[in-house]
Amino acid sequence: MTDPYLQYYRDGIDALTWYSDAHAAILAAAPRLSVRPEYLAGLLAAFSPRTSVRRSCIWAVHHARTSTFLHDTPISVRKHVQTFIDTGRVTGPKTGPFWLALLGSPDAVVIDTHMLRAATYSIRPTPAQFQDCIDRVRRVARHRCTPAAAQAAIWTGYLRSIGRHPRPFPLLEIL
């Protein structure tokens, strides 16, 4: 039986450069916001739980400019961002790899609720299921592209399969 990740990869193959494009956008935006690219990528990752990419970009840009939170930022996300600000590290099984991918790491594999659903797992996976998703992304990537690029394509293909239409990383249009 063929892994559904492979079909989602094929359906989202035009998104292979999503992370490299996002990294380039961060490099372009950071000087305009007077922050280091690592800091901006960290804010973007720390603001990402339970929200859209576009919304996390809005929150991160606002915070980079003002050091304040917008009124609609959930308290749990505020705490996550504050931990990043205090420690200089983004933690979490999804947000840590997301930070690395935004920094340009080709080996980062981001597993979020969409990637879990694409693998037919619950959004509260066991550690073994979570690791299985990572392993499956790496298998799809083998001989094709980097793991980060494969994950972006799989994520995009899955979202299309449920009627959503992901767009390029919106950071520069938000500035």
GROMACS .gro file of C-alpha atoms in nm:
model
  175
    1MET     CA    1   0.000   0.000   0.000
    2THR     CA    2   0.128   0.345  -0.089
    3ASP     CA    3   0.179   0.593   0.191
    4PRO     CA    4  -0.075   0.878   0.157
    5TYR     CA    5   0.211   1.116   0.232
    6LEU     CA    6   0.355   1.030  -0.109
    7GLN     CA    7   0.032   1.129  -0.286
    8TYR     CA    8   0.005   1.449  -0.084
    9TYR     CA    9   0.368   1.522  -0.175
   10ARG     CA   10   0.283   1.486  -0.545
   11ASP     CA   11  -0.024   1.706  -0.505
   12GLY     CA   12   0.177   1.978  -0.329
   13ILE     CA   13   0.503   1.954  -0.520
   14ASP     CA   14   0.484   2.319  -0.620
   15ALA     CA   15   0.535   2.406  -0.250
   16LEU     CA   16   0.882   2.251  -0.227
   17THR     CA   17   1.040   2.595  -0.183
   18TRP     CA   18   0.798   2.713   0.089
   19TYR     CA   19   1.060   2.709   0.367
   20SER     CA   20   1.343   2.849   0.156
   21ASP     CA   21   1.108   3.126   0.040
   22ALA     CA   22   1.003   3.189   0.402
   23HIS     CA   23   1.369   3.203   0.507
   24ALA     CA   24   1.443   3.456   0.232
   25ALA     CA   25   1.143   3.665   0.343
   26ILE     CA   26   1.270   3.660   0.702
   27LEU     CA   27   1.615   3.773   0.587
   28ALA     CA   28   1.454   4.060   0.396
   29ALA     CA   29   1.209   4.158   0.672
   30ALA     CA   30   1.441   4.145   0.973
   31PRO     CA   31   1.641   4.461   0.888
   32ARG     CA   32   1.318   4.648   0.815
   33LEU     CA   33   1.200   4.557   1.166
   34SER     CA   34   1.543   4.622   1.323
   35VAL     CA   35   1.570   4.266   1.456
   36ARG     CA   36   1.799   3.971   1.388
   37PRO     CA   37   1.663   3.708   1.148
   38GLU     CA   38   1.695   3.441   1.420
   39TYR     CA   39   1.479   3.651   1.650
   40LEU     CA   40   1.213   3.713   1.386
   41ALA     CA   41   1.205   3.343   1.294
   42GLY     CA   42   1.172   3.260   1.664
   43LEU     CA   43   0.882   3.500   1.706
   44LEU     CA   44   0.710   3.354   1.400
   45ALA     CA   45   0.749   3.000   1.533
   46ALA     CA   46   0.652   3.091   1.890
   47PHE     CA   47   0.336   3.269   1.769
   48SER     CA   48   0.235   2.976   1.546
   49PRO     CA   49   0.044   2.737   1.776
   50ARG     CA   50  -0.327   2.708   1.703
   51THR     CA   51  -0.342   2.980   1.440
   52SER     CA   52  -0.292   3.036   1.069
   53VAL     CA   53   0.046   3.124   0.921
   54ARG     CA   54  -0.092   3.464   0.821
   55ARG     CA   55  -0.217   3.542   1.172
   56SER     CA   56   0.111   3.435   1.333
   57CYS     CA   57   0.293   3.668   1.091
   58ILE     CA   58   0.066   3.957   1.193
   59TRP     CA   59   0.125   3.889   1.562
   60ALA     CA   60   0.502   3.846   1.516
   61VAL     CA   61   0.545   4.164   1.312
   62HIS     CA   62   0.342   4.362   1.565
   63HIS     CA   63   0.549   4.224   1.851
   64ALA     CA   64   0.878   4.289   1.668
   65ARG     CA   65   0.773   4.653   1.618
   66THR     CA   66   0.621   4.723   1.960
   67SER     CA   67   0.724   4.447   2.205
   68THR     CA   68   0.353   4.411   2.286
   69PHE     CA   69   0.089   4.150   2.213
   70LEU     CA   70  -0.218   4.217   2.005
   71HIS     CA   71  -0.543   4.181   2.200
   72ASP     CA   72  -0.645   3.859   2.024
   73THR     CA   73  -0.325   3.667   2.103
   74PRO     CA   74  -0.420   3.368   2.322
   75ILE     CA   75  -0.261   3.353   2.667
   76SER     CA   76  -0.101   3.014   2.592
   77VAL     CA   77   0.068   3.163   2.284
   78ARG     CA   78   0.180   3.468   2.482
   79LYS     CA   79   0.346   3.234   2.732
   80HIS     CA   80   0.518   3.045   2.451
   81VAL     CA   81   0.648   3.372   2.303
   82GLN     CA   82   0.762   3.494   2.643
   83THR     CA   83   0.956   3.171   2.695
   84PHE     CA   84   1.131   3.232   2.363
   85ILE     CA   85   1.210   3.593   2.460
   86ASP     CA   86   1.341   3.485   2.801
   87THR     CA   87   1.545   3.185   2.687
   88GLY     CA   88   1.626   3.251   2.322
   89ARG     CA   89   1.490   2.907   2.235
   90VAL     CA   90   1.168   2.788   2.076
   91THR     CA   91   1.053   2.467   2.236
   92GLY     CA   92   0.777   2.229   2.149
   93PRO     CA   93   0.744   1.934   1.916
   94LYS     CA   94   0.595   2.148   1.639
   95THR     CA   95   0.732   2.495   1.706
   96GLY     CA   96   1.096   2.394   1.764
   97PRO     CA   97   1.129   2.228   1.421
   98PHE     CA   98   0.925   2.512   1.266
   99TRP     CA   99   1.181   2.761   1.398
  100LEU     CA  100   1.465   2.553   1.251
  101ALA     CA  101   1.285   2.523   0.916
  102LEU     CA  102   1.226   2.900   0.907
  103LEU     CA  103   1.598   2.947   0.976
  104GLY     CA  104   1.671   2.741   0.666
  105SER     CA  105   1.746   2.397   0.812
  106PRO     CA  106   1.682   2.147   0.532
  107ASP     CA  107   1.646   1.860   0.781
  108ALA     CA  108   1.372   2.012   0.998
  109VAL     CA  109   1.043   1.823   0.984
  110VAL     CA  110   0.741   2.009   1.120
  111ILE     CA  111   0.457   1.790   1.238
  112ASP     CA  112   0.138   1.982   1.309
  113THR     CA  113  -0.227   1.882   1.327
  114HIS     CA  114  -0.257   1.879   0.947
  115MET     CA  115   0.039   1.645   0.911
  116LEU     CA  116  -0.110   1.419   1.180
  117ARG     CA  117  -0.448   1.413   1.006
  118ALA     CA  118  -0.277   1.342   0.674
  119ALA     CA  119  -0.129   1.033   0.839
  120THR     CA  120  -0.476   0.944   0.977
  121TYR     CA  121  -0.362   0.999   1.336
  122SER     CA  122  -0.539   1.185   1.612
  123ILE     CA  123  -0.431   1.543   1.680
  124ARG     CA  124  -0.311   1.408   2.016
  125PRO     CA  125  -0.068   1.143   1.891
  126THR     CA  126   0.139   0.903   2.091
  127PRO     CA  127   0.514   0.966   2.077
  128ALA     CA  128   0.544   0.666   1.845
  129GLN     CA  129   0.285   0.808   1.604
  130PHE     CA  130   0.453   1.148   1.608
  131GLN     CA  131   0.788   0.985   1.528
  132ASP     CA  132   0.622   0.775   1.257
  133CYS     CA  133   0.509   1.096   1.084
  134ILE     CA  134   0.865   1.229   1.090
  135ASP     CA  135   1.000   0.899   0.956
  136ARG     CA  136   0.740   0.894   0.679
  137VAL     CA  137   0.832   1.248   0.571
  138ARG     CA  138   1.199   1.148   0.561
  139ARG     CA  139   1.113   0.841   0.349
  140VAL     CA  140   0.922   1.057   0.101
  141ALA     CA  141   1.213   1.302   0.090
  142ARG     CA  142   1.474   1.035   0.022
  143HIS     CA  143   1.602   1.072  -0.336
  144ARG     CA  144   1.360   1.359  -0.405
  145CYS     CA  145   1.436   1.664  -0.191
  146THR     CA  146   1.515   1.776   0.162
  147PRO     CA  147   1.293   1.665   0.451
  148ALA     CA  148   1.179   2.024   0.508
  149ALA     CA  149   1.078   2.060   0.144
  150ALA     CA  150   0.897   1.725   0.147
  151GLN     CA  151   0.704   1.824   0.459
  152ALA     CA  152   0.599   2.152   0.298
  153ALA     CA  153   0.476   1.969  -0.012
  154ILE     CA  154   0.290   1.704   0.192
  155TRP     CA  155   0.129   1.972   0.410
  156THR     CA  156   0.020   2.167   0.102
  157GLY     CA  157  -0.112   1.859  -0.078
  158TYR     CA  158  -0.311   1.754   0.227
  159LEU     CA  159  -0.466   2.098   0.273
  160ARG     CA  160  -0.568   2.099  -0.092
  161SER     CA  161  -0.729   1.758  -0.045
  162ILE     CA  162  -0.960   1.906   0.221
  163GLY     CA  163  -1.049   2.210   0.009
  164ARG     CA  164  -0.804   2.462   0.152
  165HIS     CA  165  -0.561   2.655  -0.062
  166PRO     CA  166  -0.238   2.745   0.117
  167ARG     CA  167  -0.051   3.044  -0.015
  168PRO     CA  168   0.312   3.149  -0.007
  169PHE     CA  169   0.458   3.272   0.321
  170PRO     CA  170   0.284   3.611   0.377
  171LEU     CA  171   0.545   3.793   0.588
  172LEU     CA  172   0.654   4.055   0.333
  173GLU     CA  173   0.298   4.144   0.234
  174ILE     CA  174   0.217   4.205   0.603
  175LEU     CA  175   0.505   4.446   0.649
   0.00000   0.00000   0.00000
